[in-house]
Coordinates of C-alpha atoms (C1' of nucleotides) in Angstrom, one line a residue:
Chain A
M65 CA 98.7 32.9 -86.9
G66 CA 95.7 34.3 -88.6
I67 CA 93.1 31.6 -90.3
K68 CA 95.6 29.0 -89.4
G69 CA 95.5 29.4 -86.0
A70 CA 91.3 29.7 -86.0
L71 CA 91.3 27.0 -87.6
A72 CA 93.5 25.1 -85.6
E73 CA 90.7 25.9 -82.7
K74 CA 88.3 24.1 -84.4
G75 CA 88.5 20.8 -82.9
F76 CA 92.7 20.0 -83.9
S77 CA 94.5 22.0 -80.9
D78 CA 97.1 20.4 -79.4
A79 CA 94.9 19.8 -76.4
E80 CA 91.6 18.8 -77.8
W81 CA 94.2 15.9 -79.7
L82 CA 95.5 14.6 -76.4
D83 CA 91.4 14.9 -74.6
S84 CA 91.0 12.5 -78.0
I85 CA 93.3 9.9 -77.4
D86 CA 92.5 9.9 -73.5
R87 CA 88.7 9.2 -74.2
V88 CA 89.8 6.1 -76.1
I89 CA 92.4 5.3 -73.4
A90 CA 89.6 5.2 -70.8
R91 CA 87.4 3.5 -73.2
C92 CA 89.9 0.4 -73.5
M93 CA 91.0 0.5 -69.7
P94 CA 90.7 -2.7 -68.5
E95 CA 88.6 -2.7 -65.1
S96 CA 89.1 -5.7 -63.3
T97 CA 85.8 -6.3 -60.8
R98 CA 88.2 -8.8 -58.9
K99 CA 88.0 -8.0 -55.6
Q100 CA 91.1 -10.5 -54.1
D101 CA 94.7 -9.3 -54.8
R102 CA 95.7 -13.2 -55.8
S103 CA 92.8 -13.4 -58.5
R104 CA 93.2 -9.8 -60.3
Q105 CA 97.1 -11.2 -60.6
R106 CA 96.1 -14.7 -61.4
E107 CA 94.0 -13.1 -64.4
K108 CA 96.7 -11.2 -65.8
E109 CA 98.8 -14.5 -65.7
I110 CA 96.1 -16.6 -67.6
L111 CA 96.6 -13.9 -70.2
R112 CA 100.4 -13.9 -70.6
A113 CA 100.3 -17.5 -70.7
A114 CA 97.5 -17.1 -73.6
M115 CA 99.5 -15.1 -75.5
R116 CA 102.6 -17.0 -75.4
V117 CA 100.7 -20.1 -76.4
F118 CA 98.5 -18.3 -79.3
A119 CA 101.7 -17.0 -80.0
R120 CA 103.4 -19.9 -80.1
D121 CA 100.8 -23.0 -81.8
G122 CA 98.2 -21.0 -83.2
L123 CA 94.9 -20.0 -82.3
S124 CA 93.0 -23.1 -83.6
S125 CA 95.3 -25.6 -82.5
A126 CA 95.9 -23.8 -79.1
R127 CA 94.7 -25.9 -76.4
I128 CA 93.1 -24.5 -72.8
S129 CA 95.1 -27.2 -71.2
D130 CA 98.3 -25.8 -72.7
I131 CA 97.8 -22.5 -71.3
A132 CA 96.5 -23.6 -68.1
A133 CA 100.5 -25.5 -68.0
E134 CA 101.7 -22.7 -69.1
A135 CA 100.2 -20.6 -66.1
G136 CA 100.7 -23.4 -63.3
I137 CA 96.6 -23.7 -62.7
P138 CA 94.6 -26.1 -63.0
I139 CA 91.9 -26.3 -66.3
S140 CA 88.5 -25.9 -64.7
T141 CA 90.4 -22.6 -62.8
I142 CA 90.6 -21.0 -66.3
Y143 CA 86.8 -21.0 -67.0
E144 CA 86.3 -19.1 -63.3
Y145 CA 87.7 -15.7 -65.1
Y146 CA 87.4 -16.7 -68.8
S147 CA 84.0 -18.4 -70.7
G148 CA 86.2 -20.0 -73.5
K149 CA 89.0 -19.8 -75.8
E150 CA 87.4 -17.4 -77.6
E151 CA 86.7 -14.7 -75.2
I152 CA 90.8 -15.0 -73.8
A153 CA 91.0 -14.7 -77.0
H154 CA 89.7 -11.0 -77.1
A155 CA 91.0 -9.9 -73.7
V156 CA 94.6 -10.4 -75.4
P157 CA 94.6 -8.0 -77.8
V158 CA 92.6 -5.0 -75.2
A159 CA 95.3 -6.4 -72.1
H160 CA 98.5 -4.6 -74.7
M161 CA 96.8 -2.3 -76.9
C162 CA 95.7 0.0 -74.3
R163 CA 99.2 0.6 -73.2
F164 CA 99.9 1.3 -76.8
F165 CA 97.6 4.5 -76.8
Q166 CA 99.6 5.7 -73.3
E167 CA 103.0 5.1 -74.6
Y168 CA 101.6 7.6 -77.6
R169 CA 99.9 9.4 -75.8
A170 CA 103.2 10.3 -73.9
L171 CA 104.8 11.2 -77.3
S172 CA 101.8 13.2 -78.2
E173 CA 102.8 15.5 -76.0
K174 CA 105.5 17.3 -76.7
K175 CA 104.1 19.9 -79.2
S176 CA 104.8 18.5 -82.8
T177 CA 103.1 19.1 -85.9
A178 CA 100.6 16.8 -87.6
Y179 CA 103.5 15.5 -90.0
D180 CA 105.2 14.2 -86.9
H181 CA 101.6 12.5 -84.8
V182 CA 101.2 10.9 -88.0
W183 CA 104.8 9.8 -88.3
N184 CA 105.0 9.5 -84.6
Y185 CA 101.9 7.1 -84.7
L186 CA 102.9 4.8 -87.1
H187 CA 106.1 3.9 -86.2
L188 CA 105.2 3.7 -82.5
S189 CA 102.7 0.9 -84.0
A190 CA 105.9 -1.1 -85.6
D191 CA 107.8 -0.4 -82.4
F192 CA 105.6 -1.5 -80.0
A193 CA 104.9 -5.0 -82.3
R194 CA 108.6 -5.1 -81.7
R195 CA 109.1 -5.0 -78.1
N196 CA 105.9 -6.9 -77.3
P197 CA 106.6 -10.0 -80.1
D198 CA 104.3 -12.3 -78.2
W199 CA 101.3 -10.1 -78.0
A200 CA 102.0 -9.2 -81.8
R201 CA 102.3 -12.8 -83.1
S202 CA 99.0 -13.5 -81.5
L203 CA 97.4 -9.8 -82.8
Y204 CA 98.2 -9.5 -86.0
L205 CA 98.8 -13.3 -87.4
E206 CA 95.6 -14.5 -84.7
I207 CA 93.2 -12.4 -83.8
W208 CA 93.2 -9.8 -86.4
P209 CA 91.9 -10.0 -88.3
S210 CA 89.6 -12.7 -87.9
V211 CA 85.7 -13.5 -88.6
S212 CA 85.4 -13.7 -85.0
V213 CA 86.0 -10.0 -84.5
A214 CA 84.3 -8.7 -86.8
Q215 CA 81.5 -7.9 -84.4
G216 CA 81.6 -6.7 -81.0
E217 CA 83.8 -5.1 -78.1
I218 CA 87.3 -5.3 -80.3
K219 CA 86.1 -3.9 -83.8
E220 CA 85.5 -0.8 -81.5
L221 CA 89.3 -1.2 -80.2
F222 CA 90.5 -1.2 -83.8
D223 CA 88.0 1.4 -85.0
D224 CA 89.8 3.6 -82.8
Y225 CA 93.0 3.0 -83.8
V226 CA 92.1 3.7 -87.1
R227 CA 90.2 7.4 -86.1
I228 CA 93.1 8.1 -84.5
L229 CA 95.5 8.3 -87.6
I230 CA 92.2 9.9 -90.0
R231 CA 91.9 12.3 -86.9
A232 CA 95.8 13.5 -87.0
I233 CA 95.6 13.5 -91.2
R234 CA 92.5 15.8 -90.7
M235 CA 94.8 18.3 -88.3
G236 CA 97.5 18.6 -91.0
E237 CA 94.7 19.9 -93.5
V238 CA 93.3 22.3 -91.3
R239 CA 96.7 23.6 -90.1
G240 CA 97.6 23.9 -93.6
E241 CA 100.5 21.2 -93.3
W242 CA 99.2 19.3 -96.5
P243 CA 96.4 20.2 -99.0
A244 CA 92.8 18.8 -98.9
G245 CA 90.9 16.9 -101.3
H246 CA 92.2 13.2 -100.5
N247 CA 90.1 10.6 -99.5
H248 CA 91.2 10.0 -95.6
Y249 CA 90.2 6.6 -95.6
E250 CA 92.7 6.1 -98.2
T251 CA 95.4 7.2 -97.0
A252 CA 94.9 5.9 -93.7
A253 CA 94.2 2.5 -95.5
I254 CA 97.7 3.0 -97.5
M255 CA 100.0 3.8 -94.6
I256 CA 98.3 1.4 -91.6
G257 CA 98.2 -1.4 -94.4
A258 CA 102.0 -0.8 -95.0
V259 CA 103.0 -0.9 -91.8
N260 CA 100.8 -3.8 -90.9
Q261 CA 102.4 -5.6 -93.8
M262 CA 105.7 -4.8 -92.5
I263 CA 105.3 -6.1 -88.9
I264 CA 103.8 -9.1 -90.5
T265 CA 106.7 -10.1 -92.2
W266 CA 108.6 -9.6 -89.6
L267 CA 107.0 -11.6 -87.6
M268 CA 106.8 -14.4 -89.9
M269 CA 110.5 -14.5 -91.1
R270 CA 112.3 -12.0 -89.0
K271 CA 113.2 -9.8 -92.0
P272 CA 113.6 -7.2 -92.3
K273 CA 116.5 -7.7 -89.1
D274 CA 115.5 -4.0 -88.1
L275 CA 111.9 -3.7 -88.0
S276 CA 112.1 -0.1 -86.5
K277 CA 114.7 1.4 -89.0
S278 CA 112.7 -0.4 -92.3
V279 CA 109.5 0.9 -91.0
A280 CA 111.1 4.5 -90.3
A281 CA 112.2 4.4 -94.1
M282 CA 109.2 2.9 -95.4
L283 CA 106.9 5.9 -93.7
D284 CA 109.6 8.3 -95.0
R285 CA 109.0 7.5 -98.7
A286 CA 105.0 6.6 -98.2
M287 CA 104.5 10.1 -96.4
I288 CA 105.1 11.7 -99.6
L289 CA 101.6 10.8 -100.5
L290 CA 100.4 13.5 -97.6
D291 CA 101.9 16.3 -100.3
A292 CA 103.3 18.1 -97.0
V293 CA 103.8 21.6 -98.0
N294 CA 107.2 21.9 -96.4
P295 CA 108.0 18.0 -95.8
P296 CA 110.3 17.6 -92.8
P297 CA 113.5 15.9 -92.7
S298 CA 114.5 11.7 -93.2
R299 CA 114.3 10.7 -89.6
A300 CA 115.0 7.4 -90.7
Chain R
M674 CA 115.3 0.5 -129.7
G675 CA 118.6 0.7 -127.7
I676 CA 119.9 0.4 -124.5
K677 CA 116.5 0.1 -123.2
G678 CA 115.4 -2.7 -125.5
A679 CA 118.6 -4.3 -125.1
L680 CA 118.5 -4.4 -121.0
A681 CA 114.9 -5.5 -122.2
E682 CA 116.4 -8.5 -123.1
K683 CA 118.2 -9.3 -120.4
G684 CA 115.3 -11.5 -118.2
F685 CA 112.7 -8.9 -118.3
S686 CA 111.5 -9.6 -122.0
D687 CA 107.8 -10.0 -122.8
A688 CA 108.1 -13.8 -122.9
E689 CA 110.6 -14.1 -119.6
W690 CA 107.7 -12.8 -117.9
L691 CA 105.1 -14.8 -118.6
D692 CA 107.3 -17.5 -118.4
S693 CA 108.0 -16.9 -114.8
I694 CA 104.0 -16.8 -114.1
D695 CA 104.2 -20.1 -116.0
R696 CA 106.5 -21.6 -113.4
V697 CA 104.6 -20.2 -110.7
I698 CA 101.4 -21.9 -112.2
A699 CA 103.5 -24.9 -112.5
R700 CA 104.4 -25.4 -109.0
C701 CA 100.9 -24.8 -107.5
M702 CA 98.9 -26.7 -110.0
P703 CA 97.0 -29.5 -107.3
E704 CA 97.6 -32.5 -109.0
S705 CA 95.2 -35.2 -107.4
T706 CA 96.0 -38.4 -106.5
R707 CA 92.6 -39.7 -106.7
K708 CA 91.9 -42.3 -109.4
Q709 CA 88.1 -42.8 -109.4
D710 CA 86.3 -39.4 -110.6
R711 CA 83.7 -39.3 -107.9
S712 CA 86.6 -38.9 -105.3
R713 CA 88.1 -36.3 -107.8
Q714 CA 85.1 -34.6 -107.3
R715 CA 84.5 -35.0 -103.4
E716 CA 87.7 -33.6 -102.9
K717 CA 86.9 -30.3 -104.7
E718 CA 83.2 -30.5 -102.1
I719 CA 85.3 -30.8 -98.7
L720 CA 87.1 -27.8 -99.9
R721 CA 83.9 -25.7 -100.8
A722 CA 82.4 -26.9 -98.3
A723 CA 85.2 -25.8 -96.0
M724 CA 85.8 -22.8 -97.6
R725 CA 81.7 -21.7 -96.9
V726 CA 82.3 -22.7 -93.2
F727 CA 85.5 -21.5 -92.1
A728 CA 84.1 -17.9 -93.9
R729 CA 81.4 -18.0 -91.7
D730 CA 82.6 -19.4 -88.2
G731 CA 85.9 -18.4 -88.7
L732 CA 89.1 -21.6 -88.5
S733 CA 89.1 -21.6 -84.8
S734 CA 85.1 -22.7 -84.4
A735 CA 84.6 -24.7 -87.5
R736 CA 83.5 -28.0 -86.5
I737 CA 84.5 -30.7 -88.7
S738 CA 81.3 -32.2 -88.5
D739 CA 80.0 -28.7 -90.2
I740 CA 81.6 -29.0 -93.2
A741 CA 80.3 -32.7 -93.4
A742 CA 77.4 -31.8 -93.2
E743 CA 78.0 -28.7 -95.8
A744 CA 79.3 -31.1 -98.4
G745 CA 76.6 -33.8 -97.6
I746 CA 79.3 -36.8 -96.6
P747 CA 79.5 -38.3 -93.3
I748 CA 82.8 -37.5 -90.9
S749 CA 84.3 -40.2 -91.1
T750 CA 85.1 -39.9 -95.3
I751 CA 86.5 -36.4 -94.7
Y752 CA 89.3 -37.7 -92.8
E753 CA 89.6 -40.0 -96.2
Y754 CA 90.9 -37.1 -97.7
Y755 CA 92.5 -34.6 -95.1
S756 CA 94.5 -35.8 -92.1
G757 CA 92.0 -33.0 -90.3
K758 CA 91.3 -29.4 -89.7
E759 CA 95.1 -28.2 -90.7
E760 CA 94.9 -30.0 -93.9
I761 CA 92.3 -28.8 -95.2
A762 CA 92.7 -25.3 -94.3
H763 CA 96.3 -25.2 -96.1
A764 CA 94.4 -26.7 -99.1
V765 CA 91.9 -24.0 -99.6
P766 CA 94.3 -21.0 -100.4
V767 CA 96.0 -23.2 -102.6
A768 CA 92.7 -24.2 -104.4
H769 CA 91.9 -21.0 -105.9
M770 CA 95.3 -19.1 -105.6
C771 CA 96.5 -21.0 -108.7
R772 CA 93.9 -19.5 -110.5
F773 CA 94.3 -15.9 -109.6
F774 CA 97.8 -16.6 -110.9
Q775 CA 96.1 -17.5 -114.1
E776 CA 93.9 -15.4 -114.6
Y777 CA 96.7 -13.3 -114.2
R778 CA 98.7 -14.9 -116.9
A779 CA 95.7 -13.8 -119.5
L780 CA 95.9 -10.3 -118.6
S781 CA 99.4 -10.1 -118.6
E782 CA 99.1 -11.5 -122.5
K783 CA 98.6 -8.1 -124.2
K784 CA 101.9 -6.5 -124.3
S785 CA 102.2 -4.0 -121.6
T786 CA 104.0 -1.5 -119.5
A787 CA 105.3 -2.5 -116.7
Y788 CA 103.4 0.0 -114.7
D789 CA 100.9 -1.7 -116.1
H790 CA 101.5 -5.0 -115.2
V791 CA 102.3 -3.8 -111.6
W792 CA 99.0 -2.0 -111.2
N793 CA 97.1 -4.8 -113.2
Y794 CA 98.3 -7.1 -110.2
L795 CA 97.6 -5.4 -107.3
H796 CA 94.4 -4.3 -108.9
L797 CA 93.1 -8.3 -110.1
S798 CA 94.2 -8.9 -106.2
A799 CA 91.8 -7.3 -105.1
D800 CA 88.5 -7.4 -108.0
F801 CA 89.7 -11.7 -107.2
A802 CA 88.8 -11.4 -103.8
R803 CA 85.7 -9.0 -104.3
R804 CA 84.5 -11.9 -106.4
N805 CA 85.4 -14.7 -104.6
P806 CA 84.1 -13.9 -101.1
D807 CA 84.0 -16.8 -99.0
W808 CA 87.6 -17.6 -100.6
A809 CA 88.7 -14.5 -99.7
R810 CA 87.3 -14.7 -96.4
S811 CA 89.0 -18.0 -95.4
L812 CA 92.5 -16.7 -96.4
Y813 CA 92.9 -13.5 -95.3
L814 CA 91.0 -12.9 -92.2
E815 CA 91.8 -16.8 -90.9
I816 CA 94.5 -18.4 -93.1
W817 CA 96.9 -15.9 -94.1
P818 CA 98.6 -14.6 -92.1
S819 CA 98.6 -17.6 -89.8
V820 CA 101.4 -18.8 -87.3
S821 CA 100.6 -22.4 -89.2
V822 CA 101.7 -20.8 -92.2
A823 CA 104.8 -19.7 -91.0
Q824 CA 106.8 -22.9 -92.3
G825 CA 105.2 -24.7 -94.8
E826 CA 104.3 -25.5 -98.7
I827 CA 101.6 -21.8 -98.4
K828 CA 104.5 -20.2 -97.5
E829 CA 106.2 -20.7 -101.0
L830 CA 102.7 -19.7 -102.4
F831 CA 102.5 -15.9 -101.2
D832 CA 106.6 -16.0 -101.8
D833 CA 105.9 -16.2 -104.9
Y834 CA 103.2 -13.9 -105.1
V835 CA 105.6 -11.2 -103.6
R836 CA 108.5 -12.1 -106.1
I837 CA 106.2 -11.8 -109.4
L838 CA 105.2 -7.8 -107.8
I839 CA 109.1 -8.0 -107.3
R840 CA 109.9 -8.7 -110.7
A841 CA 107.4 -6.2 -112.3
I842 CA 108.8 -3.2 -110.3
R843 CA 112.4 -4.1 -111.4
M844 CA 111.3 -4.6 -114.9
G845 CA 110.3 -1.2 -114.9
E846 CA 113.5 0.0 -114.0
V847 CA 115.5 -2.3 -116.4
R848 CA 112.5 -0.5 -119.5
G849 CA 113.6 2.8 -118.0
E850 CA 109.8 3.7 -116.6
W851 CA 111.3 4.5 -113.6
P852 CA 114.3 5.0 -111.6
A853 CA 116.1 2.3 -109.8
G854 CA 116.9 3.1 -106.3
H855 CA 114.5 2.4 -104.1
N856 CA 114.0 -0.7 -101.9
H857 CA 112.1 -3.3 -104.3
Y858 CA 111.3 -5.0 -101.0
E859 CA 110.0 -1.9 -99.4
T860 CA 107.7 -0.6 -102.4
A861 CA 106.1 -4.1 -102.9
A862 CA 105.9 -3.9 -98.8
I863 CA 103.6 -0.9 -99.7
M864 CA 101.6 -1.8 -102.3
I865 CA 100.1 -5.4 -101.2
G866 CA 100.1 -4.2 -97.2
A867 CA 97.4 -1.2 -98.6
V868 CA 96.2 -3.7 -101.0
N869 CA 95.6 -6.2 -98.4
Q870 CA 93.8 -3.2 -95.9
M871 CA 91.2 -2.3 -98.1
I872 CA 90.3 -6.3 -98.8
I873 CA 90.1 -6.5 -95.2
T874 CA 88.3 -3.8 -94.7
W875 CA 86.1 -4.5 -97.2
L876 CA 85.5 -7.8 -96.6
M877 CA 84.7 -6.8 -92.5
M878 CA 82.4 -4.5 -93.1
R879 CA 81.3 -4.2 -96.7
K880 CA 82.8 -1.2 -97.0
P881 CA 84.3 0.9 -99.2
K882 CA 81.1 -0.1 -101.6
D883 CA 82.9 -0.6 -104.5
L884 CA 85.8 -2.1 -103.6
S885 CA 87.7 -2.7 -107.4
K886 CA 86.7 1.2 -107.5
S887 CA 88.4 2.3 -104.7
V888 CA 91.2 0.2 -105.0
A889 CA 92.0 1.8 -108.1
A890 CA 91.9 5.1 -107.1
M891 CA 93.9 4.6 -104.1
L892 CA 96.5 2.4 -106.4
D893 CA 96.4 5.6 -109.2
R894 CA 97.7 7.3 -105.9
A895 CA 100.5 4.6 -104.3
M896 CA 102.1 4.1 -107.8
I897 CA 103.0 8.1 -107.7
L898 CA 105.7 6.6 -105.1
L899 CA 107.1 4.7 -108.3
D900 CA 108.7 7.9 -109.3
A901 CA 107.5 6.7 -112.8
V902 CA 109.2 8.8 -115.9
N903 CA 105.6 9.3 -117.6
P904 CA 103.2 8.3 -115.4
P905 CA 100.1 7.0 -117.9
P906 CA 96.4 8.4 -117.0
S907 CA 94.2 7.6 -114.2
R908 CA 92.1 4.8 -114.8
A909 CA 90.0 4.8 -111.5
Chain C
dC5 C1' 84.9 -62.0 -115.0
dC6 C1' 87.8 -62.4 -111.1
dA7 C1' 91.4 -60.5 -108.2
dA8 C1' 93.2 -56.5 -106.5
dA9 C1' 93.1 -51.5 -104.9
dA10 C1' 90.5 -47.3 -103.9
dC11 C1' 86.6 -45.8 -101.7
dC12 C1' 82.8 -45.5 -98.5
dC13 C1' 80.5 -44.9 -94.0
dG14 C1' 78.8 -46.8 -88.8
dA15 C1' 80.7 -47.8 -84.5
dA16 C1' 84.5 -47.4 -81.5
dT17 C1' 87.7 -44.7 -79.3
dT18 C1' 90.5 -40.6 -77.7
dT19 C1' 90.8 -36.2 -76.5
dT20 C1' 89.3 -31.7 -75.6
dC21 C1' 86.5 -28.2 -73.7
dT22 C1' 83.0 -27.3 -70.1
dT23 C1' 80.0 -27.7 -65.7
dC24 C1' 79.2 -29.3 -61.5
dT25 C1' 80.1 -30.1 -56.6
dT26 C1' 82.7 -29.8 -52.4
dG27 C1' 86.0 -27.7 -50.0
dT28 C1' 89.1 -23.4 -49.0
dT29 C1' 90.2 -18.5 -48.1
dT30 C1' 89.3 -14.0 -48.6
dT31 C1' 86.0 -9.8 -47.3
dT32 C1' 81.9 -7.8 -45.0
dG33 C1' 79.0 -6.8 -41.7
dC34 C1' 78.9 -5.5 -36.8
Chain Q
dG777 C1' 87.8 -9.6 -33.9
dC778 C1' 83.9 -13.1 -35.5
dA779 C1' 80.6 -15.1 -37.2
dA780 C1' 78.2 -15.0 -42.1
dA781 C1' 78.7 -13.9 -47.1
dA782 C1' 80.9 -14.0 -51.0
dA783 C1' 84.6 -15.2 -53.8
dC784 C1' 87.7 -18.9 -55.6
dA785 C1' 90.4 -23.2 -55.9
dA786 C1' 90.3 -27.7 -57.4
dG787 C1' 89.4 -32.3 -58.4
dA788 C1' 85.7 -34.6 -60.7
dA789 C1' 82.3 -36.3 -63.4
dG790 C1' 80.1 -35.6 -67.8
dA791 C1' 79.2 -33.2 -72.9
dA792 C1' 81.2 -32.3 -77.1
dA793 C1' 84.4 -32.5 -80.4
dA794 C1' 88.0 -35.1 -83.1
dT795 C1' 90.2 -39.4 -84.7
dT796 C1' 90.9 -44.2 -85.8
dC797 C1' 89.1 -48.8 -86.9
dG798 C1' 87.4 -52.7 -90.0
dG799 C1' 83.9 -54.9 -92.6
dG800 C1' 81.8 -53.7 -96.4
dT801 C1' 81.1 -52.0 -101.4
dT802 C1' 82.7 -49.6 -105.8
dT803 C1' 85.8 -49.5 -109.5
dT804 C1' 89.7 -50.7 -111.7
dG805 C1' 93.1 -53.5 -114.4
dG806 C1' 93.9 -57.5 -116.6

DNA sequence: CCAAAACCCGAATTTTCTTCTTGTTTTTGC
DNA sequence: GCAAAAACAAGAAGAAAATTCGGGTTTTGG
């Protein structure tokens, strides 16, 4: 493989790619400290209820009592599990984000180009939101971005999200799929921003009708900015 | 001017461009119903206070009492002006958004290419956020996007924001600055999404350090997607 | 100047959040 | 298996916030 192969070994082999994702998954894997089975069940049920209520009413006007009613448990029991609305709001994204990374890991297992890694990552982001609309509404419309998230554990999660994309972009450079020289953060900002914008528009007005397809078409176009040496055919 | 000139007359003359912006400004111009001078003053003071509190604490944990304290008036007086936190939150974006459109109108007055119109519009969005950070934090991190905004008067404001950009993009087609054929909504989504992403990142972590310059550089790159016939030199 | 309208704000009311306490179930150690 | 200990459930009390009320003051129009 010559130079390309040698560089690919320096931190950007397929194995190391999967490792880096595994590290993120390990970090966000929620380890319930609950001892009893019913309690672990309830913990999840509260989150599911909160997700629905946040998606319906918005974080600001959601009431603890509504979450309790939705979950079918007394209000005070909520406090047995979470210290308040703030903490619930923070737990909601974590709950599903890890599954997103897991799904992406599965996609990454088949040997792929860096182009595919980038494309799949961004496209899965949109498709995952489409398949989990309550979660997506809570996350994209209420919790991220939000002043309360600017510091803390969740910020780490979002940093990880960006980091993975940047790593894939660097992989493409190292492997010679596109030229070096562009600012990685800039490239990532354009791609993530464009995808988020489409997701948010879809969540707010169900337009475009087919989110997955529209994002696929948009990505085919946005990926031009990478100046790939051998751009693959459209996937849209 | 030939064909290009003739087409430019069909709804995309410079005069009509300014008209379309004026219509948006007229629509969002807040007309205070207050009769007394001090009241109009207070109305504004409440909004300024709310903006600071929302930016600091987040919409969800901001308290009316804090806004009242910040504004230096009793709590109950707040209710004389707004029906509650929700209504204040909605008034905050409107308050400044109109000034953004006015600033942009001023920029638009000098005869420009459609390329300039698009570039300036997006760049001003970022620069305006940089110069009004409290407002920007309230808007980008708390109010937009948000479930409570999905319907209602504010949605119109954002629709206007997107519409203006799309109109500029169509103008470029009509004037022959770039080829037709791309989906306008898609182009607008990429551009707006990218800019918003950079604004939000800056608001949350003050990175990049120089928002205006970074957005300028990013725009020079993103505008490639328009396939402009004679791309102007970089402005970054 | 007078009446009406607009405005102000302390106090009462209502709603919502959070903690406390007591009783029940599950797990642990033997 | 059987205490003892830990974990859990939930009603009720307490605290904090939002919202309304009602009488008083200032401004406006004639």
